[in-house]
Coordinates of C-alpha atoms in Angstrom, one line a residue:
X1 CA -155.2 -40.4 -29.4
X2 CA -157.4 -39.1 -26.6
X3 CA -155.9 -35.6 -27.1
X4 CA -156.6 -35.7 -30.8
X5 CA -160.3 -36.8 -30.3
X6 CA -161.1 -33.9 -28.0
X7 CA -159.7 -31.5 -30.5
X8 CA -161.8 -33.1 -33.2
X9 CA -165.1 -32.6 -31.6
X10 CA -164.4 -29.0 -30.8
X11 CA -163.4 -28.5 -34.5
X12 CA -166.7 -30.0 -35.6
X13 CA -168.7 -27.6 -33.5
X14 CA -166.8 -24.7 -34.9
X15 CA -167.4 -26.0 -38.4
X16 CA -171.2 -26.0 -37.8
X17 CA -171.1 -22.5 -36.5
X18 CA -168.9 -21.3 -39.3
X19 CA -171.0 -22.8 -42.1
X20 CA -174.5 -22.0 -40.7
X21 CA -173.9 -18.4 -39.5
X22 CA -171.1 -17.2 -41.7
X23 CA -171.5 -15.9 -45.3
X24 CA -170.2 -18.1 -48.1
X25 CA -167.5 -15.7 -49.1
X26 CA -165.9 -15.7 -45.6
X27 CA -162.6 -17.5 -45.3
X28 CA -162.2 -20.1 -42.4
X29 CA -158.4 -19.8 -42.9
X30 CA -158.1 -16.0 -43.3
X31 CA -154.4 -15.6 -42.5
X32 CA -151.2 -16.0 -44.5
X33 CA -148.5 -15.2 -41.8
X34 CA -148.3 -15.7 -38.1
X35 CA -145.6 -14.1 -35.8
X36 CA -144.9 -14.3 -32.1
X37 CA -144.5 -11.1 -30.1
X38 CA -143.5 -11.3 -26.5
X39 CA -147.1 -11.6 -25.2
X40 CA -149.2 -12.8 -28.1
X41 CA -149.5 -14.4 -31.5
X42 CA -150.5 -12.2 -34.4
X43 CA -152.3 -13.5 -37.6
X44 CA -151.6 -11.4 -40.6
X45 CA -152.8 -11.2 -44.2
X46 CA -150.6 -10.9 -47.4
X47 CA -150.1 -7.2 -46.7
X48 CA -148.9 -7.9 -43.2
X49 CA -152.1 -6.3 -41.7
X50 CA -153.3 -7.8 -38.4
X51 CA -156.4 -10.1 -38.8
X52 CA -156.5 -11.5 -35.3
X53 CA -154.4 -12.2 -32.2
X54 CA -154.3 -15.1 -29.7
X55 CA -152.4 -16.5 -26.7
X56 CA -152.7 -13.3 -24.7
X57 CA -152.3 -15.2 -21.4
X58 CA -148.6 -16.0 -22.1
X59 CA -145.7 -13.8 -21.0
X60 CA -142.7 -14.5 -23.1
X61 CA -143.3 -16.3 -26.4
X62 CA -140.5 -17.3 -28.7
X63 CA -140.2 -20.1 -31.2
X64 CA -143.0 -20.9 -33.7
X65 CA -143.9 -23.7 -36.2
X66 CA -146.9 -24.6 -38.3
X67 CA -148.6 -27.9 -39.2
X68 CA -150.3 -27.0 -42.5
X69 CA -152.0 -30.4 -42.8
X70 CA -154.1 -29.8 -39.7
X71 CA -153.9 -26.1 -39.3
X72 CA -152.1 -26.3 -36.0
X73 CA -149.6 -23.8 -34.6
X74 CA -147.0 -24.8 -32.0
X75 CA -145.2 -22.2 -29.9
X76 CA -143.0 -21.9 -26.9
X77 CA -143.4 -19.9 -23.7
X78 CA -140.1 -19.4 -21.8
X79 CA -141.8 -18.5 -18.4
X80 CA -144.8 -20.8 -18.2
X81 CA -144.6 -22.9 -15.1
X82 CA -146.3 -26.0 -16.3
X83 CA -145.5 -26.3 -20.0
X84 CA -142.8 -25.2 -22.5
X85 CA -144.6 -25.9 -25.8
X86 CA -148.2 -25.4 -26.6
X87 CA -150.6 -26.0 -29.6
X88 CA -153.0 -23.5 -31.0
X89 CA -155.9 -23.9 -33.5
X90 CA -157.2 -20.6 -34.8
X91 CA -160.6 -20.2 -36.4
X92 CA -161.0 -16.9 -38.1
X93 CA -164.8 -17.1 -38.6
X94 CA -165.5 -17.7 -35.0
X95 CA -162.8 -15.3 -33.8
X96 CA -161.6 -17.8 -31.3
X97 CA -158.5 -20.0 -30.6
X98 CA -158.1 -23.3 -28.8
X99 CA -154.8 -23.5 -26.9
X100 CA -153.5 -26.7 -25.3
X101 CA -150.3 -27.8 -23.6
X102 CA -148.2 -30.0 -25.9
X103 CA -144.9 -30.5 -24.0
X104 CA -144.6 -30.4 -20.2
X105 CA -141.9 -28.3 -18.5
X106 CA -139.4 -30.5 -16.7
X107 CA -136.7 -27.9 -15.9
X108 CA -135.2 -24.7 -17.2
X109 CA -135.9 -25.4 -20.9
X110 CA -134.8 -22.8 -23.4
X111 CA -136.5 -23.6 -26.7
X112 CA -134.9 -21.7 -29.6
X113 CA -136.3 -23.4 -32.7
X114 CA -139.3 -25.6 -33.5
X115 CA -140.2 -27.9 -36.4
X116 CA -143.0 -30.3 -37.2
X117 CA -143.1 -33.5 -39.3
X118 CA -146.7 -34.0 -40.5
X119 CA -146.1 -37.6 -41.7
X120 CA -145.1 -39.1 -38.3
X121 CA -146.7 -36.2 -36.4
X122 CA -143.5 -35.6 -34.5
X123 CA -142.5 -32.3 -33.0
X124 CA -138.8 -31.3 -32.9
X125 CA -137.2 -28.5 -30.9
X126 CA -133.7 -27.2 -30.1
X127 CA -133.0 -26.7 -26.4
X128 CA -130.1 -24.2 -26.0
X129 CA -129.8 -24.7 -22.3
X130 CA -129.4 -28.5 -22.5
X131 CA -127.5 -28.3 -25.9
X132 CA -129.8 -31.0 -27.3
X133 CA -132.3 -31.5 -30.1
X134 CA -135.3 -33.4 -28.8
X135 CA -138.5 -34.8 -30.4
X136 CA -141.8 -36.3 -29.4
X137 CA -145.0 -37.5 -31.0
X138 CA -148.0 -35.3 -30.3
X139 CA -150.1 -38.4 -30.1
X140 CA -148.1 -40.0 -27.2
X141 CA -147.0 -37.0 -25.3
X142 CA -149.3 -38.0 -22.4
X143 CA -147.6 -41.4 -22.1
X144 CA -144.0 -41.0 -23.2
X145 CA -141.4 -38.3 -22.4
X146 CA -139.5 -36.5 -25.2
X147 CA -136.5 -38.3 -26.7
X148 CA -133.0 -36.9 -27.6
X149 CA -132.3 -36.9 -31.3
X150 CA -128.9 -35.1 -31.2
X151 CA -126.8 -34.3 -28.1
X152 CA -124.4 -31.4 -28.5
X153 CA -123.5 -31.0 -24.8
X154 CA -120.3 -32.9 -24.9
X155 CA -118.9 -30.9 -27.9
X156 CA -120.1 -27.6 -26.4
X157 CA -122.6 -26.9 -29.2
X158 CA -125.5 -24.4 -29.1
X159 CA -128.4 -25.6 -31.4
X160 CA -130.7 -22.7 -32.5
X161 CA -132.9 -23.1 -35.6
X162 CA -134.3 -26.4 -36.7
X163 CA -136.1 -27.4 -40.0
X164 CA -137.6 -30.7 -41.3
X165 CA -137.2 -31.9 -44.9
X166 CA -140.6 -33.6 -45.0
X167 CA -139.9 -35.2 -48.4
X168 CA -136.4 -36.6 -47.8
X169 CA -136.9 -37.3 -44.1
X170 CA -134.0 -35.2 -42.8
X171 CA -133.7 -32.7 -39.9
X172 CA -131.5 -29.6 -40.4
X173 CA -130.2 -27.4 -37.6
X174 CA -127.9 -24.4 -37.0
X175 CA -125.1 -24.5 -34.3
X176 CA -124.4 -20.9 -33.2
X177 CA -121.4 -21.6 -31.0
X178 CA -119.0 -18.7 -31.6
X179 CA -115.8 -19.9 -33.2
X180 CA -117.2 -23.4 -34.0
X181 CA -120.5 -22.5 -35.8
X182 CA -122.0 -24.8 -38.4
X183 CA -125.0 -26.0 -40.4
X184 CA -125.7 -29.7 -40.0
X185 CA -128.3 -32.4 -40.7
X186 CA -129.3 -35.9 -39.6
X187 CA -131.9 -38.5 -40.6
X188 CA -135.2 -38.3 -38.7
X189 CA -134.3 -41.8 -37.4
X190 CA -131.2 -40.3 -35.7
X191 CA -128.6 -41.7 -38.2
X192 CA -126.1 -40.3 -40.7
X193 CA -125.2 -37.0 -39.0
X194 CA -123.4 -34.6 -41.5
X195 CA -121.8 -31.2 -41.2
X196 CA -122.8 -29.2 -44.3
X197 CA -121.4 -25.7 -43.6
X198 CA -118.6 -24.8 -41.2
X199 CA -116.4 -22.3 -43.1
X200 CA -117.0 -18.5 -43.2
X201 CA -119.9 -18.7 -40.8
X202 CA -120.2 -16.7 -37.5
X203 CA -123.6 -17.2 -35.7
X204 CA -126.2 -19.0 -37.8
X205 CA -129.8 -18.5 -36.4
X206 CA -133.0 -19.4 -38.2
X207 CA -133.1 -22.1 -40.9
X208 CA -135.7 -23.3 -43.4
X209 CA -136.1 -25.9 -46.2
X210 CA -137.7 -24.8 -49.5
X211 CA -139.4 -28.0 -50.6
X212 CA -140.4 -26.6 -54.0
X213 CA -136.8 -25.8 -55.1
X214 CA -134.9 -28.3 -52.9
X215 CA -132.7 -25.7 -51.3
X216 CA -131.7 -24.7 -47.8
X217 CA -131.8 -21.2 -46.4
X218 CA -130.3 -19.9 -43.1
X219 CA -129.6 -16.5 -41.4
X220 CA -126.0 -15.8 -40.3
X221 CA -125.6 -13.0 -37.7
X222 CA -122.1 -11.8 -38.8
X223 CA -119.5 -10.2 -36.6
X224 CA -120.0 -6.5 -36.1
X225 CA -123.0 -4.8 -37.7
X226 CA -123.6 -7.2 -40.6
X227 CA -125.9 -10.1 -41.2
X228 CA -126.5 -12.4 -44.2
X229 CA -129.1 -14.7 -45.7
X230 CA -127.4 -17.6 -47.5
X231 CA -128.6 -20.6 -49.5
X232 CA -127.3 -24.0 -50.6
X233 CA -128.5 -27.2 -52.0
X234 CA -129.8 -29.7 -49.4
X235 CA -126.4 -31.4 -49.3
X236 CA -124.6 -28.1 -48.6
X237 CA -123.2 -27.7 -52.1
X238 CA -123.7 -24.7 -54.4
X239 CA -123.5 -22.3 -51.5
X240 CA -124.9 -18.8 -52.4
X241 CA -125.1 -15.4 -50.8
X242 CA -128.7 -14.3 -51.1
X243 CA -128.6 -10.9 -49.4
X244 CA -126.3 -9.1 -47.0
X245 CA -127.2 -6.0 -44.9
X246 CA -126.4 -4.4 -41.6
X247 CA -127.9 -2.9 -38.4
X248 CA -130.3 -5.8 -37.8
X249 CA -130.5 -8.7 -35.3
X250 CA -132.3 -11.4 -37.4
X251 CA -133.8 -14.4 -35.6
X252 CA -136.1 -16.7 -37.6
X253 CA -137.1 -16.9 -41.3
X254 CA -139.9 -18.2 -43.5
X255 CA -139.9 -19.1 -47.2
X256 CA -142.7 -18.8 -49.7
X257 CA -142.8 -19.4 -53.5
X258 CA -141.3 -16.0 -54.3
X259 CA -140.2 -14.2 -51.1
X260 CA -137.9 -14.6 -48.1
X261 CA -139.2 -13.2 -44.7
X262 CA -137.4 -12.8 -41.4
X263 CA -137.9 -11.3 -38.0
X264 CA -135.6 -8.6 -36.6
X265 CA -135.2 -8.0 -32.8
X266 CA -133.4 -4.6 -33.3
X267 CA -136.2 -2.9 -35.1
X268 CA -139.0 -5.3 -33.9
X269 CA -140.0 -5.7 -37.5
X270 CA -140.6 -8.2 -40.3
X271 CA -138.4 -7.8 -43.4
X272 CA -138.6 -9.3 -46.8
X273 CA -136.4 -9.9 -49.8
X274 CA -137.4 -11.4 -53.2
X275 CA -136.2 -15.0 -53.7
X276 CA -133.8 -14.8 -56.6
X277 CA -133.3 -17.4 -59.3
X278 CA -130.5 -19.7 -58.2
X279 CA -128.3 -19.3 -61.2
X280 CA -127.9 -15.6 -60.6
X281 CA -127.1 -15.7 -56.9
X282 CA -123.5 -14.6 -56.0
X283 CA -121.3 -17.4 -54.7
X284 CA -120.3 -17.0 -51.0
X285 CA -116.7 -16.0 -50.8
X286 CA -114.8 -16.0 -47.5
X287 CA -112.3 -13.5 -48.9
X288 CA -114.9 -10.8 -49.6
X289 CA -115.4 -8.2 -46.9
X290 CA -119.0 -7.1 -46.0
X291 CA -118.4 -3.7 -47.6
X292 CA -117.3 -5.4 -50.9
X293 CA -120.4 -7.6 -50.9
X294 CA -122.8 -4.8 -50.2
X295 CA -121.4 -2.8 -53.2
X296 CA -122.7 -5.5 -55.5
X297 CA -126.0 -4.7 -57.1
X298 CA -128.9 -6.3 -55.2
X299 CA -132.6 -5.8 -54.7
X300 CA -133.8 -3.6 -51.9
X301 CA -134.5 -5.2 -48.5
X302 CA -138.1 -4.1 -47.5
X303 CA -139.5 -3.6 -44.0
X304 CA -143.1 -4.8 -44.0
X305 CA -144.3 -4.2 -40.4
X306 CA -143.1 -2.9 -37.1
X307 CA -144.5 -3.4 -33.5
X308 CA -143.7 -2.0 -30.1
X309 CA -143.1 -5.5 -28.5
X310 CA -140.1 -7.8 -29.1
X311 CA -140.7 -10.2 -32.0
X312 CA -139.2 -13.6 -32.5
X313 CA -140.8 -16.4 -34.6
X314 CA -142.5 -16.3 -38.0
X315 CA -144.4 -18.9 -40.2
X316 CA -145.9 -18.6 -43.6
X317 CA -148.6 -20.5 -45.4
X318 CA -147.0 -22.2 -48.5
X319 CA -149.8 -24.5 -49.9
X320 CA -147.1 -27.3 -49.7
X321 CA -149.5 -30.2 -50.2
X322 CA -151.1 -28.7 -53.3
X323 CA -147.8 -27.7 -54.9
X324 CA -146.0 -31.0 -54.5
X325 CA -148.6 -33.6 -55.4
X326 CA -146.6 -34.3 -58.6
X327 CA -143.1 -33.9 -57.3
X328 CA -141.1 -37.1 -57.6
X329 CA -139.5 -36.7 -54.1
X330 CA -142.6 -35.5 -52.3
X331 CA -145.6 -37.1 -54.0
X332 CA -145.3 -40.3 -51.9
X333 CA -145.2 -38.4 -48.6
X334 CA -148.1 -36.1 -49.6
X335 CA -150.1 -39.2 -50.6
X336 CA -149.5 -40.9 -47.2
X337 CA -150.4 -37.7 -45.3
X338 CA -153.6 -37.4 -47.3
X339 CA -154.5 -41.1 -46.7
X340 CA -154.0 -40.7 -43.0
X341 CA -156.2 -37.6 -43.0
X342 CA -158.9 -39.5 -45.0
X343 CA -158.6 -42.5 -42.6
X344 CA -159.1 -40.2 -39.6
X345 CA -162.1 -38.6 -41.3
X346 CA -163.7 -41.9 -42.1
X347 CA -163.2 -43.1 -38.6
X348 CA -165.3 -40.3 -37.2
X349 CA -167.8 -39.9 -40.1
X350 CA -170.3 -42.1 -38.3
X351 CA -170.6 -39.4 -35.6
X352 CA -171.6 -36.8 -38.1
X353 CA -175.2 -36.3 -39.1
X354 CA -176.5 -36.5 -42.7
X355 CA -176.9 -32.7 -42.7
X356 CA -173.3 -32.4 -41.9
X357 CA -172.3 -34.8 -44.7
X358 CA -174.3 -32.7 -47.1
X359 CA -172.6 -29.5 -45.9
X360 CA -169.2 -31.1 -46.3
X361 CA -169.9 -32.2 -49.8
X362 CA -171.0 -28.8 -50.8
X363 CA -168.4 -26.9 -48.9
X364 CA -165.3 -27.7 -51.1
X365 CA -165.7 -26.8 -54.7
X366 CA -163.9 -27.9 -57.9
X367 CA -163.1 -31.3 -56.6
X368 CA -161.5 -30.1 -53.3
X369 CA -161.2 -32.5 -50.4
X370 CA -162.8 -31.4 -47.1
X371 CA -161.3 -32.3 -43.7
X372 CA -163.9 -31.8 -41.0
X373 CA -161.6 -31.9 -38.0
X374 CA -159.9 -28.6 -39.0
X375 CA -162.6 -27.2 -41.3
X376 CA -160.1 -27.2 -44.2
X377 CA -160.3 -27.8 -47.9
X378 CA -157.3 -29.3 -49.8
X379 CA -157.7 -28.0 -53.3
X380 CA -156.8 -29.7 -56.6
X381 CA -154.0 -28.2 -58.6
X382 CA -155.0 -24.9 -60.2
X383 CA -157.5 -23.9 -57.5
X384 CA -157.3 -21.9 -54.3
X385 CA -159.4 -20.2 -51.7
X386 CA -161.1 -21.3 -48.5
X387 CA -163.5 -23.5 -50.5
X388 CA -161.3 -24.0 -53.6
X389 CA -163.6 -21.5 -55.4
X390 CA -160.9 -19.6 -57.2
X391 CA -159.2 -20.8 -60.3
X392 CA -155.5 -19.7 -60.3
X393 CA -155.9 -19.1 -64.1
X394 CA -158.9 -16.8 -63.6
X395 CA -158.0 -13.4 -65.3
X396 CA -154.3 -14.3 -65.0
X397 CA -153.2 -14.1 -68.7
X398 CA -154.2 -10.9 -70.3
X399 CA -153.6 -12.0 -74.0
X400 CA -152.9 -15.7 -73.8
X401 CA -153.9 -19.1 -72.6
X402 CA -153.3 -20.1 -69.0
X403 CA -152.2 -23.6 -67.9
X404 CA -151.3 -24.9 -64.4
X405 CA -147.7 -26.3 -64.1
X406 CA -146.8 -29.5 -62.3
X407 CA -146.0 -27.4 -59.2
X408 CA -149.4 -25.8 -59.3
X409 CA -148.4 -22.3 -60.6
X410 CA -150.2 -20.6 -63.5
X411 CA -148.2 -20.3 -66.7
X412 CA -149.2 -18.2 -69.8
X413 CA -148.8 -19.1 -73.4
X414 CA -149.1 -15.7 -75.2
X415 CA -150.8 -14.8 -78.4
X416 CA -148.8 -13.6 -81.3
X417 CA -147.1 -10.3 -80.8
X418 CA -147.6 -10.3 -77.0
X419 CA -145.1 -11.1 -74.3
X420 CA -144.6 -10.9 -70.5
X421 CA -145.2 -13.3 -67.6
X422 CA -148.9 -12.6 -68.0
X423 CA -148.8 -11.7 -71.8
X424 CA -149.6 -8.1 -70.7
X425 CA -147.2 -6.4 -73.1
X426 CA -147.8 -5.8 -76.8
X427 CA -144.7 -5.6 -79.1
X428 CA -145.8 -2.4 -80.7
X429 CA -146.4 -0.5 -77.5
X430 CA -144.3 2.7 -77.6
X431 CA -142.3 1.6 -80.6
X432 CA -143.5 4.2 -83.2
X433 CA -143.0 7.8 -82.2
X434 CA -145.0 11.0 -83.2
X435 CA -148.3 9.1 -83.6
X436 CA -146.8 6.7 -86.1
X437 CA -148.7 3.4 -86.8
X438 CA -146.9 0.2 -85.9
X439 CA -147.1 -2.7 -88.3
X440 CA -146.0 -6.3 -87.4
X441 CA -144.7 -8.4 -90.3
X442 CA -146.7 -11.6 -90.5
X443 CA -143.8 -13.7 -91.7
X444 CA -140.9 -12.8 -89.3
X445 CA -142.7 -10.6 -86.7
X446 CA -140.5 -7.6 -87.5
X447 CA -141.8 -4.2 -86.6
X448 CA -142.1 -1.2 -88.9
X449 CA -143.8 2.2 -88.7
X450 CA -146.1 4.1 -91.0
X451 CA -145.3 7.7 -90.2
X452 CA -147.7 10.6 -90.4
X453 CA -147.0 13.6 -92.7
X454 CA -143.9 15.6 -92.0
X455 CA -142.2 12.7 -90.0
X456 CA -139.8 10.0 -91.2
X457 CA -137.4 7.4 -89.9
X458 CA -137.6 3.7 -88.9
X459 CA -139.6 4.8 -85.8
X460 CA -140.9 8.2 -87.1
X461 CA -138.3 9.9 -85.0
X462 CA -137.4 12.6 -87.5
X463 CA -139.4 15.8 -87.9
X464 CA -139.1 16.6 -91.6
X465 CA -140.4 20.2 -91.2
X466 CA -137.7 21.2 -88.7
X467 CA -135.0 19.4 -90.6
X468 CA -135.9 20.8 -93.9
X469 CA -136.0 24.3 -92.5
X470 CA -132.2 24.3 -92.3
X471 CA -132.0 23.1 -95.9
X472 CA -134.4 25.8 -97.0
X473 CA -132.3 28.5 -95.4
X474 CA -129.1 27.2 -97.0
X475 CA -130.9 26.7 -100.3
X476 CA -131.9 30.3 -100.3
X477 CA -128.3 31.4 -100.0
X478 CA -126.7 28.7 -102.1
X479 CA -129.1 27.4 -104.8
X480 CA -126.6 24.6 -105.8
X481 CA -126.7 23.0 -102.4
X482 CA -127.9 19.3 -102.6
X483 CA -131.2 19.1 -100.7
X484 CA -133.4 16.0 -100.1
X485 CA -136.3 15.8 -102.5
X486 CA -139.0 15.9 -99.8
X487 CA -137.6 19.3 -98.5
X488 CA -138.4 21.2 -101.7
X489 CA -142.1 20.9 -101.0
X490 CA -141.5 22.2 -97.5
X491 CA -139.5 25.1 -98.7
X492 CA -142.1 26.1 -101.3
X493 CA -144.9 25.9 -98.6
X494 CA -142.9 28.0 -96.2
X495 CA -142.2 30.7 -98.9
X496 CA -145.8 30.7 -100.1
X497 CA -147.1 31.1 -96.5
X498 CA -144.7 33.9 -95.9
X499 CA -143.2 32.0 -93.0
X500 CA -139.8 33.1 -91.8
X501 CA -137.3 30.4 -92.3
X502 CA -135.4 31.4 -89.3
X503 CA -138.2 30.3 -87.1
X504 CA -138.0 26.7 -88.3
X505 CA -134.2 26.6 -88.5
X506 CA -133.5 27.0 -84.8
X507 CA -133.0 23.3 -84.0
X508 CA -131.9 22.3 -87.5
X509 CA -128.2 22.7 -87.2
X510 CA -128.0 20.2 -84.4
X511 CA -130.0 17.6 -86.2
X512 CA -128.6 18.2 -89.8
X513 CA -126.2 15.7 -91.3
X514 CA -122.5 16.2 -90.9
X515 CA -121.9 17.2 -94.5
X516 CA -124.5 19.9 -94.3
X517 CA -123.1 21.3 -91.0
X518 CA -119.6 21.4 -92.6
X519 CA -120.8 23.3 -95.6
X520 CA -122.6 25.9 -93.4
X521 CA -119.4 26.4 -91.3
X522 CA -117.3 26.9 -94.5
X523 CA -119.7 29.4 -95.9
X524 CA -119.8 31.4 -92.7
X525 CA -116.0 31.5 -92.3
X526 CA -115.5 32.5 -96.0
X527 CA -118.1 35.3 -95.8
X528 CA -116.5 36.7 -92.6
X529 CA -113.0 36.7 -94.1
X530 CA -114.3 38.4 -97.3
X531 CA -116.1 41.1 -95.3
X532 CA -113.0 41.9 -93.3
X533 CA -110.8 42.1 -96.4
X534 CA -113.3 44.5 -98.1
X535 CA -113.4 46.8 -95.0
X536 CA -109.5 46.9 -95.0
X537 CA -109.4 47.8 -98.7
X538 CA -111.9 50.6 -98.3
X539 CA -110.0 52.1 -95.3
X540 CA -106.6 51.9 -97.2
X541 CA -108.1 53.7 -100.3
X542 CA -109.5 56.5 -98.2
X543 CA -106.1 57.0 -96.5
X544 CA -104.4 57.2 -99.9
X545 CA -107.0 59.6 -101.3
X546 CA -106.7 62.2 -98.5
X547 CA -102.9 62.0 -97.8
X548 CA -100.9 65.0 -99.3
X549 CA -98.2 64.2 -101.9
X550 CA -94.6 64.5 -101.0
X551 CA -92.4 66.7 -103.2
X552 CA -89.7 65.2 -105.4
X553 CA -86.5 67.2 -104.9
X554 CA -83.2 66.8 -106.6
X555 CA -80.3 69.2 -105.8
X556 CA -76.5 69.1 -106.3
X557 CA -74.1 70.6 -103.8
X558 CA -70.4 71.4 -104.5
X559 CA -68.3 70.7 -101.4
X560 CA -64.9 72.4 -101.2
X561 CA -61.9 70.4 -100.2
X562 CA -61.2 72.6 -97.2
X563 CA -62.4 75.7 -95.7
X564 CA -61.3 79.1 -96.9
X565 CA -58.5 80.7 -94.9
X566 CA -59.7 84.2 -95.4
X567 CA -63.2 83.6 -94.1
X568 CA -63.8 83.2 -90.5
X569 CA -67.3 81.8 -91.1
X570 CA -66.3 78.9 -93.3
X571 CA -66.6 75.4 -91.9
X572 CA -66.2 72.0 -93.6
X573 CA -69.5 70.7 -94.7
X574 CA -68.4 67.1 -94.9
X575 CA -66.0 64.6 -93.3
X576 CA -65.4 62.9 -96.6
X577 CA -61.8 62.2 -97.6
X578 CA -60.0 65.1 -99.3
X579 CA -60.1 65.1 -103.0
X580 CA -57.7 66.8 -105.4
X581 CA -60.1 69.7 -106.1
X582 CA -63.6 69.2 -105.0
X583 CA -66.6 66.8 -104.9
X584 CA -70.3 66.9 -105.6
X585 CA -73.1 65.6 -103.4
X586 CA -76.6 65.0 -105.0
X587 CA -79.6 64.8 -102.6
X588 CA -82.8 63.4 -104.1
X589 CA -86.4 63.2 -102.7
X590 CA -85.8 65.5 -99.9
X591 CA -88.7 65.3 -97.7
X592 CA -91.2 68.1 -96.9
X593 CA -89.6 70.4 -94.3
X594 CA -92.9 70.6 -92.4
X595 CA -92.9 66.8 -91.8
X596 CA -89.4 65.4 -91.9
X597 CA -87.0 65.7 -89.0
X598 CA -83.9 66.4 -91.0
X599 CA -83.9 69.5 -93.3
X600 CA -82.0 70.0 -96.6
X601 CA -79.2 72.6 -96.3
X602 CA -78.1 75.2 -99.0
X603 CA -74.4 76.2 -98.6
X604 CA -75.0 79.8 -99.7
X605 CA -77.9 80.2 -97.3
X606 CA -75.8 78.8 -94.5
X607 CA -73.1 81.3 -95.2
X608 CA -75.6 84.1 -95.0
X609 CA -76.9 82.8 -91.7
X610 CA -73.4 82.6 -90.2
X611 CA -72.5 86.0 -91.5
X612 CA -75.6 87.5 -89.9
X613 CA -75.5 85.5 -86.7
X614 CA -75.1 88.5 -84.5
X615 CA -78.5 89.8 -85.7
X616 CA -80.2 86.7 -84.1
X617 CA -82.7 86.0 -86.9
X618 CA -86.0 84.4 -86.1
X619 CA -86.0 80.6 -86.5
X620 CA -89.3 80.8 -88.5
X621 CA -87.7 83.3 -90.9
X622 CA -84.7 80.9 -91.5
X623 CA -87.1 78.1 -92.4
X624 CA -88.9 80.3 -94.9
X625 CA -85.7 81.4 -96.6
X626 CA -84.5 77.8 -96.9
X627 CA -87.8 76.5 -98.3
X628 CA -88.1 79.5 -100.7
X629 CA -84.6 78.7 -101.9
X630 CA -85.5 75.1 -102.6
X631 CA -88.6 76.0 -104.4
X632 CA -86.7 78.4 -106.7
X633 CA -84.2 75.7 -107.6
X634 CA -87.0 73.4 -108.4
X635 CA -88.7 75.9 -110.7
X636 CA -85.4 76.6 -112.5

């Protein structure tokens, strides 16, 4: 206990400086996350902005763990000659840090993971070089050497990440031996070792216990370019794939109430992913390839911060003791830790002046308990802040009543017609369109809209003026067309104002009912056909009117049975069979000789032409004679 007492008096001095020379609104805690870079420890706020740094005298930092009950950070330095694990107490108000050696170096230790049990004040770590998981009490380190909890050397194991289940008194670790990787656990007393996960796992690294939800999280560095964050119940059942991504080398992770954080050696960055509800997580399946898993919808992995140095460990403040005061599995452990802290405080109270007592009583507000040795307030459920000055319900519910749940989270009971996690949404928001007024039914909470003039519909989504314009145009052409009653007023107003209906009818055909659209199409098609028929009729009439009449000719020819013997110019005029005497041929409707291709022949005229063939008459004269002969016959 000598080591503890020396820390205590230094903390009291820092407390006096902090409370006398620091404004009341300054936070003695100040940070939410801590990460180890190669040569220093960074303290970060909720936005991952650097608040302070410490441990600059060390060369190669790696693992990191956090004792939230006493505000102590434990870290490992791989190259320090005297020690392998150190403790650090950071005071934000004094901008200082107290670093002390916790575990002495005895050989070539290679600490991969660190964990702390605040009940028994034991520190646990995985030594990859020795293939062992060791532990030691921070109160007896000066007197007793570390002890071996699990020895994996014989089986060739490589322990990496470690995590303590404070409530159920179990230690979890990852074995990253390639080909025989596993996730295992054992009692803090060294009994009941169990293998929880050993199938479909490649190289598990960091591991964490979520005390609020009683689940286990670990990082698996998959073969190739992929990695995964997986989760299961504390007994290894209900295994779920939380997120899978690629092109990272994840090392350690931390869990808060709503987010998962991990460090990445490839990008030297801290990444985050929202902690999903456990009933919606996809079940891990060994038959699924990484590409198939990545095709499933998932939230985006977010990079929060990047540094130039290598990064390894990360811890987050979880307010574990405030959250689990009423948890059935944890309330007994939390009570014992608080009693131990109270006992330690009472044992040293006599060394504190009356002025210090008064400052202590006034320091923590709203019933918070003050611990002088680390200048820390443990707040009651529903309060937070360095001095418990902030109610978690303050301005949390927008339209509702706030209450604190058993786990210390604010919960809203919304007023009527409001909803959302913080009752921030009103049912009527955005429901009625076009400036319509939303009305909520008092009996069944149904929504309805009171529309402005010229708009209608259950949500005032229809513009009556634009819709009625189409009806007005159709009504003007077809007065018998059925039109909604409210459109008659619109049509009258448009006509009285001299408004062109075509202006309002541009979008109407797309939004008109199906019956109206069909009627318009039928009218347009019928009108087009009628116009084409009328044009054809007019053209045909004009052609008949200006076309010359064809003559109607009827003439009878007597054909001799055979040619005369005494006339050298006689030729048969027909190839018809020979008759006894002679036959007659009647030719009707002989066409106009100026148009038709085949003329009508007169036998007498032919004889004259053959008789005078030596005179070579003009062709035009022959046609005139033939036509003149035909006209004479017609006149007779």
